[in-house]
XYZ file of C-alpha atoms in Angstrom:
532
model
C 147.971 248.492 123.661
C 144.573 246.865 123.321
C 144.597 243.416 121.752
C 142.557 242.985 118.520
C 139.429 240.841 118.573
C 139.744 237.264 117.344
C 137.654 238.206 114.305
C 140.368 240.681 113.272
C 143.183 238.132 113.563
C 144.112 236.187 110.423
C 145.434 232.679 110.988
C 148.176 232.947 108.390
C 149.839 235.984 106.819
C 152.045 235.133 103.820
C 154.777 237.468 102.554
C 155.492 236.821 98.874
C 153.313 236.180 95.818
C 155.534 233.748 93.963
C 154.761 230.070 93.481
C 155.617 229.069 97.065
C 153.504 231.807 98.654
C 150.495 231.283 96.371
C 150.749 227.485 96.629
C 150.697 227.667 100.429
C 147.834 230.201 100.379
C 145.735 227.831 98.259
C 146.468 224.779 100.417
C 145.902 226.656 103.691
C 142.629 228.261 102.567
C 141.394 224.840 101.465
C 142.092 223.505 104.950
C 139.910 226.113 106.627
C 142.506 228.666 107.732
C 141.958 232.387 107.232
C 144.753 233.600 104.958
C 146.140 236.940 103.777
C 148.944 237.240 101.226
C 150.952 240.353 100.383
C 153.112 240.669 97.255
C 155.062 243.906 96.831
C 154.850 243.831 93.015
C 152.742 241.766 90.598
C 152.260 238.056 91.243
C 155.199 235.988 89.950
C 157.120 239.158 89.150
C 160.495 237.721 90.221
C 161.802 234.132 90.214
C 158.459 232.454 89.469
C 158.152 234.023 86.006
C 161.819 233.511 85.111
C 162.175 229.724 85.240
C 163.099 227.411 82.366
C 159.327 226.604 82.240
C 159.707 222.893 82.994
C 158.088 220.432 85.370
C 161.046 218.084 85.526
C 162.554 215.606 87.916
C 166.022 217.044 87.467
C 167.989 214.366 85.663
C 171.328 215.975 86.538
C 170.477 216.061 90.274
C 171.009 212.283 90.283
C 174.741 213.037 89.964
C 174.465 214.880 93.289
C 172.654 211.872 94.850
C 169.561 214.040 95.497
C 167.339 210.968 95.139
C 164.519 212.170 97.404
C 164.202 215.443 95.499
C 164.267 213.680 92.097
C 161.784 210.988 93.152
C 159.366 213.560 94.592
C 159.635 215.692 91.447
C 159.154 212.721 89.099
C 156.023 211.552 90.905
C 154.728 215.105 91.059
C 154.981 215.728 87.280
C 151.961 213.538 86.537
C 149.957 214.787 89.532
C 150.390 218.323 88.219
C 149.679 217.418 84.582
C 146.238 216.135 85.589
C 145.399 219.308 87.520
C 146.477 221.803 84.849
C 146.353 220.263 81.338
C 145.878 223.738 79.821
C 149.135 225.280 81.120
C 151.247 222.104 81.294
C 151.890 219.353 78.781
C 154.299 216.451 78.136
C 157.448 217.099 76.154
C 160.105 214.740 74.785
C 163.743 215.590 75.475
C 166.542 214.621 73.096
C 169.965 214.125 74.703
C 172.628 213.863 71.962
C 175.604 211.741 73.005
C 179.289 212.054 72.161
C 182.451 210.794 73.829
C 183.623 214.276 74.894
C 180.936 214.650 77.554
C 182.292 215.770 80.895
C 181.155 216.000 84.505
C 181.341 219.096 86.551
C 184.385 218.093 88.551
C 182.850 218.354 92.021
C 179.732 216.197 91.625
C 179.694 213.234 94.038
C 179.309 210.833 91.087
C 182.358 212.310 89.324
C 184.458 211.965 92.481
C 183.389 208.330 92.914
C 184.205 207.467 89.305
C 187.595 209.151 89.573
C 188.315 207.134 92.701
C 187.287 203.713 91.421
C 187.927 204.211 87.680
C 190.721 206.780 87.488
C 191.002 206.304 83.722
C 187.423 207.709 83.461
C 188.389 210.959 85.226
C 185.962 213.722 84.271
C 184.213 211.690 81.576
C 180.496 210.956 81.514
C 180.280 207.530 79.832
C 177.243 206.256 77.898
C 176.550 203.490 80.435
C 176.275 206.088 83.207
C 173.762 208.145 81.199
C 171.725 204.983 80.481
C 171.790 204.135 84.183
C 170.622 207.640 85.062
C 167.795 207.468 82.522
C 166.774 204.015 83.794
C 166.515 205.445 87.309
C 164.659 208.477 85.926
C 162.118 206.173 84.284
C 161.557 204.048 87.390
C 162.015 206.246 90.470
C 158.712 208.036 89.998
C 156.112 205.395 89.111
C 155.457 206.786 85.603
C 151.909 206.185 84.219
C 151.193 208.883 81.607
C 154.609 209.830 80.256
C 156.395 207.485 77.797
C 159.778 206.053 78.798
C 163.311 206.444 77.489
C 164.232 205.442 73.930
C 167.466 205.451 71.902
C 167.441 207.622 68.757
C 169.442 207.375 65.557
C 170.041 211.011 64.562
C 171.171 210.196 61.012
C 168.647 211.486 58.479
C 165.965 212.176 61.136
C 164.000 215.313 62.006
C 165.667 215.392 65.417
C 169.133 215.095 63.884
C 168.617 217.664 61.110
C 169.473 220.827 63.146
C 172.498 219.180 64.795
C 176.079 218.915 63.603
C 176.886 215.711 61.740
C 179.184 214.427 64.507
C 176.082 213.607 66.581
C 174.806 210.243 65.376
C 173.119 208.936 68.515
C 170.817 210.355 71.200
C 168.678 209.280 74.114
C 165.105 210.512 74.374
C 163.119 210.805 77.599
C 160.022 212.571 78.968
C 159.465 215.676 81.074
C 156.829 218.431 81.015
C 156.450 222.059 80.023
C 154.644 224.520 82.309
C 153.559 228.145 81.955
C 155.227 229.246 85.186
C 153.699 232.668 85.856
C 150.222 231.438 84.899
C 150.655 228.646 87.438
C 151.192 231.279 90.143
C 148.158 233.338 89.143
C 145.890 230.269 89.004
C 147.007 229.208 92.485
C 146.277 232.722 93.764
C 142.839 232.713 92.129
C 141.997 229.329 93.608
C 143.208 230.489 97.026
C 140.981 233.556 96.778
C 138.008 231.432 95.698
C 138.536 229.459 98.929
C 138.558 232.620 101.062
C 142.137 233.915 100.976
C 142.764 237.671 100.755
C 145.303 238.274 97.937
C 146.982 241.700 97.843
C 149.370 242.716 95.071
C 151.442 245.911 95.072
C 151.483 245.597 98.873
C 154.811 245.765 100.677
C 155.323 244.513 104.206
C 157.028 247.302 106.132
C 157.431 245.490 109.454
C 156.181 242.548 111.493
C 156.380 242.587 115.294
C 155.156 240.251 118.011
C 152.451 241.608 120.337
C 151.381 239.162 123.018
C 151.982 236.131 120.811
C 150.284 237.678 117.749
C 152.044 239.171 114.722
C 151.283 242.823 114.015
C 152.058 243.412 110.325
C 152.324 246.881 108.809
C 151.874 247.117 105.036
C 152.146 249.870 102.432
C 150.376 249.918 99.085
C 153.104 250.723 96.555
C 150.712 252.477 94.147
C 149.222 255.001 96.579
C 151.238 254.646 99.821
C 148.126 253.605 101.754
C 149.121 252.001 105.081
C 147.305 249.088 106.677
C 147.747 246.968 109.787
C 147.035 243.235 109.944
C 147.179 240.763 112.799
C 148.057 237.110 112.323
C 148.724 234.061 114.444
C 151.515 232.870 112.185
C 153.714 234.391 109.506
C 155.037 232.688 106.352
C 158.141 234.202 104.788
C 157.924 233.135 101.132
C 159.947 236.113 99.922
C 162.078 234.125 97.489
C 165.261 236.131 96.845
C 164.206 238.490 99.649
C 163.737 235.738 102.262
C 166.957 236.720 104.049
C 166.148 240.431 103.869
C 162.696 239.792 105.398
C 164.286 237.805 108.252
C 166.818 240.570 108.974
C 164.971 243.839 108.303
C 161.197 243.180 108.425
C 160.772 240.504 111.089
C 164.177 241.263 112.651
C 165.007 237.756 113.796
C 168.412 236.837 115.154
C 168.760 233.941 112.713
C 171.805 232.399 111.080
C 169.766 230.803 108.301
C 171.117 232.071 105.018
C 170.161 232.093 101.381
C 172.417 231.756 98.371
C 171.254 233.757 95.365
C 171.980 232.080 92.027
C 171.075 233.838 88.788
C 169.718 231.785 85.916
C 169.612 233.585 82.552
C 167.898 232.614 79.289
C 167.937 233.789 75.696
C 165.102 233.540 73.150
C 165.801 233.286 69.414
C 163.655 232.845 66.326
C 162.555 229.243 65.817
C 165.647 227.079 65.209
C 164.033 223.783 64.164
C 160.765 222.278 62.929
C 159.720 219.839 65.624
C 158.244 220.087 69.109
C 160.973 218.311 71.078
C 163.459 219.838 73.482
C 167.241 219.315 73.366
C 169.264 218.578 76.486
C 172.843 219.686 75.733
C 175.860 218.738 77.835
C 178.922 220.958 77.687
C 182.595 220.187 77.893
C 182.534 222.035 81.247
C 180.080 219.452 82.648
C 177.112 221.852 82.747
C 173.864 221.395 80.818
C 171.486 223.673 78.948
C 168.088 223.160 77.321
C 166.903 224.292 73.902
C 163.107 224.363 73.936
C 160.379 225.154 71.361
C 158.835 228.383 72.667
C 155.654 230.334 71.945
C 155.135 228.686 68.498
C 157.675 230.772 66.581
C 160.665 230.932 68.930
C 163.314 228.835 70.692
C 164.253 229.219 74.358
C 167.837 228.457 75.434
C 168.975 228.331 79.062
C 170.092 228.408 81.751
C 173.223 229.747 83.437
C 174.284 229.442 87.088
C 175.921 232.613 88.368
C 176.189 234.048 91.862
C 173.929 237.093 92.390
C 174.887 239.255 95.346
C 171.943 241.584 95.934
C 168.208 240.762 95.564
C 167.422 244.462 95.071
C 169.489 244.468 91.855
C 167.234 243.359 89.006
C 168.749 240.243 87.411
C 169.642 240.631 83.753
C 171.200 238.299 81.248
C 174.678 239.770 80.946
C 176.532 239.958 77.610
C 178.890 237.298 79.008
C 175.961 234.987 79.825
C 174.490 235.527 76.342
C 177.837 234.619 74.799
C 178.112 231.559 77.050
C 174.666 230.253 76.017
C 175.276 231.020 72.330
C 178.683 229.325 72.439
C 177.183 226.317 74.219
C 174.398 225.956 71.620
C 176.911 226.429 68.802
C 178.726 223.278 69.948
C 175.604 221.377 68.844
C 173.678 223.269 66.151
C 174.762 223.428 62.519
C 173.392 226.951 62.275
C 175.857 229.102 64.228
C 174.100 231.662 66.400
C 175.227 235.209 67.175
C 173.825 237.947 69.388
C 171.897 239.183 66.343
C 169.746 236.047 66.629
C 168.643 236.897 70.190
C 165.186 238.524 70.263
C 164.717 238.604 74.047
C 166.484 237.641 77.243
C 165.270 237.125 80.779
C 166.873 236.286 84.058
C 165.709 235.107 87.473
C 167.305 234.631 90.874
C 166.948 231.257 92.571
C 167.009 231.624 96.357
C 168.806 228.422 97.369
C 169.391 227.334 100.942
C 173.020 228.117 101.780
C 174.416 224.665 102.467
C 178.026 225.750 102.025
C 178.407 224.190 98.548
C 181.522 225.167 96.639
C 179.710 226.422 93.526
C 176.395 227.849 92.409
C 175.758 224.729 90.320
C 176.423 222.395 93.256
C 174.181 224.243 95.750
C 171.168 222.116 96.634
C 167.917 222.683 94.723
C 165.971 220.991 97.508
C 163.755 223.136 99.698
C 164.321 223.822 103.365
C 161.553 224.912 105.757
C 162.427 226.415 109.143
C 159.993 227.559 111.849
C 161.382 230.263 114.125
C 159.592 231.074 117.402
C 162.307 233.273 118.891
C 160.202 236.419 118.402
C 157.392 234.937 120.509
C 155.065 234.209 117.577
C 155.866 231.590 114.927
C 157.263 232.421 111.485
C 157.926 229.829 108.782
C 160.902 230.736 106.581
C 161.088 229.062 103.172
C 164.402 228.535 101.399
C 164.783 227.157 97.896
C 162.287 224.972 96.082
C 161.680 223.984 92.467
C 158.571 224.889 90.522
C 157.939 221.145 90.022
C 157.653 220.486 93.744
C 155.740 223.628 94.748
C 152.600 221.656 95.727
C 154.618 219.197 97.814
C 156.455 222.116 99.409
C 153.061 223.614 100.333
C 152.017 220.301 101.918
C 155.273 220.177 103.896
C 154.697 223.777 104.955
C 151.189 222.853 106.131
C 152.687 220.047 108.259
C 154.832 222.684 109.995
C 151.956 225.161 110.245
C 149.728 222.423 111.698
C 152.059 222.244 114.710
C 150.986 225.802 115.608
C 147.486 226.225 114.129
C 144.481 223.874 114.015
C 143.775 222.540 110.515
C 140.193 221.555 109.677
C 141.252 218.939 107.113
C 144.266 217.043 105.796
C 146.048 217.010 102.440
C 143.664 217.769 99.572
C 145.386 219.439 96.595
C 146.640 216.376 94.664
C 144.742 216.174 91.384
C 142.299 218.993 92.218
C 142.152 221.100 89.023
C 143.290 224.688 88.963
C 140.870 227.202 87.356
C 140.247 226.198 83.728
C 141.946 222.814 84.167
C 138.819 220.665 84.498
C 139.342 218.609 81.319
C 141.431 215.520 80.371
C 145.220 215.631 79.921
C 144.800 214.882 76.199
C 141.828 217.230 75.773
C 143.414 220.374 74.313
C 142.638 219.561 70.648
C 139.011 218.787 71.523
C 138.682 222.015 73.493
C 140.148 223.990 70.575
C 137.769 222.362 68.089
C 134.790 223.085 70.328
C 135.865 226.713 70.765
C 136.335 227.260 67.016
C 132.956 225.698 66.225
C 131.251 228.062 68.685
C 133.396 231.075 67.744
C 134.249 230.635 64.031
C 136.244 233.879 63.881
C 139.057 232.313 65.959
C 142.216 231.407 64.022
C 144.129 228.278 65.055
C 146.768 230.450 66.752
C 144.137 232.453 68.642
C 142.152 229.398 69.740
C 145.281 227.533 70.849
C 146.577 230.544 72.762
C 143.287 230.957 74.644
C 142.986 227.254 75.472
C 146.619 227.051 76.585
C 146.132 230.040 78.881
C 142.570 229.670 80.172
C 141.425 226.120 79.429
C 137.673 225.746 79.948
C 137.443 229.420 80.971
C 138.334 230.597 77.453
C 134.640 230.627 76.552
C 133.968 232.941 79.529
C 136.321 235.504 78.000
C 134.731 235.160 74.545
C 131.232 235.548 76.017
C 128.585 236.122 73.357
C 130.962 237.370 70.650
C 129.853 236.510 67.111
C 132.742 238.196 65.308
C 136.197 239.457 66.200
C 135.030 243.060 66.462
C 132.700 242.044 69.317
C 135.852 241.500 71.423
C 136.514 245.242 71.424
C 139.772 247.000 70.613
C 142.476 244.807 69.078
C 145.893 245.531 70.600
C 147.680 243.146 68.215
C 148.589 239.439 68.118
C 144.966 238.428 69.046
C 145.025 240.422 72.303
C 141.651 242.144 72.670
C 139.847 244.496 75.009
C 137.577 241.700 76.281
C 140.565 239.579 77.340
C 142.330 242.502 79.034
C 139.183 243.420 80.975
C 138.919 239.793 82.130
C 142.579 239.767 83.224
C 142.059 242.969 85.200
C 138.958 241.714 87.009
C 139.928 238.047 87.460
C 143.731 237.810 87.420
C 145.093 240.873 89.279
C 146.616 242.459 86.148
C 147.298 246.199 86.582
C 149.741 247.139 83.794
C 150.683 246.157 80.250
C 153.806 244.451 81.598
C 151.664 242.233 83.855
C 149.734 241.117 80.788
C 152.316 240.712 78.026
C 155.147 239.149 80.069
C 153.365 237.243 82.861
C 149.727 236.464 81.933
C 151.023 235.672 78.427
C 154.201 236.257 76.365
C 152.728 238.454 73.644
C 155.461 240.983 74.403
C 157.445 238.942 71.870
C 154.953 239.960 69.174
C 153.781 243.493 70.008
C 155.428 246.744 68.926
C 156.344 249.496 71.407
C 153.405 251.518 70.112
C 150.975 248.637 70.700
C 152.314 248.120 74.218
C 151.946 251.820 74.981
C 148.363 251.816 73.681
C 147.608 248.831 75.932
C 149.185 250.498 78.965
C 147.194 253.696 78.342
C 143.940 251.742 77.984
C 144.570 249.869 81.242
C 145.542 253.049 83.119
C 142.235 254.665 82.177
C 140.228 251.676 83.391
C 142.271 250.731 86.399
C 140.220 250.797 89.549
C 141.959 252.082 92.633
C 143.608 249.182 94.431
C 141.383 247.791 97.225
C 143.502 249.409 99.924
C 142.993 252.850 98.397
C 139.239 252.557 98.643
C 139.260 251.971 102.387
């Protein structure tokens, strides 16, 4: 067969439009590589929209001695805050303490304590928590986020929702992040730097031809087939990373992935402050209870083995009961399934390191380049949303061994779209927006700023009153915003909008969602592949 011209060969072809794929696409495009990315569904449609929504160092990973991972994540929190102050913000975490706290029995720290202090077997003493929090404060060179404090829960706002047996707590800092928006903004920035981003595009096969990858794709909306050529392949398939190795690229590789399902429940707002609770169970596990979308509370997560990536993860009745029972050990108000307004579940594709349990499996990322097919492919296992940018830099180090990079590391502190304002600038941006567009309620203005930052005014355009924004689909979602999401943020369906570009699915009726889907279907342009 005739070899394609150099002009038809992309440097890097990325499979997967989650946070790892989009983060690498952005970094690579900014370093001068030609990049194409294919995502078989919507961006962030799997794991990257189903996280616990935190940029956090991973306090509990200290018990597994994962110091490099925790240090990298702690340092990275503040780097990310500066680049995306609209979709990420600091949050204080309250860790109530009581003497019944237990380790998971197989953590390295628990085993050490049992060996040297057998009378402490299984217990998690206060001094150990203080030591962990001291390390948490100092491993990462904190500059923006305040440090750890001790809280008296008696008669305080933080203590009010909790059972009276909790009199003392520790408070520390981590950060919230809008996970699926983070993915979309990375994809947009990658595209602005020259990357070709394709959603609803499934990779059918990838084969080596004379040292070049030949990649066959299928558009899942219209079955249009396309062929691409690339010098290097990146497998950022998340839960499907193993499937891509075996069935798409057909490598003879032993590298494996361990699928761990993390489920969450959302209830009506359970307390009147903006802090998160870090709860420790008698089984040694932890869950978070987090203020969510103004009027709700998010509780999660579980760790359960998930056998098949093609099976959509769902929060099982057993997982709901587990999370409710866990929260009920702490809250005065006892929760039942009737309090649950929504659930979601995601599959974490962890590198299979042979750990004995889903909880113990490493959360660190593993990058492996395979050249056995004759052309290089980088397979990505694991990763945390907090370290996605560092993972992309590590990936570029590996890619740089096979492709020529025009420049070095560049992404630290470079704002994502809409993030070009100070970390503490949200209130000022809201005030400015409401002075220019007086019809905006506080909720509406805050929602726009928290989603779009400085680009919120682009969506509002020249509107002088709410009706200028076009049809109102409910909960401040208007025609003008939907049109912007379709042209700028790859949105194709109502689900893309109300569960990934925002979370207004919590507020809209079935009829409103259907009206939105119908409106989008009428205005949906054929996908780019269909037009060719």
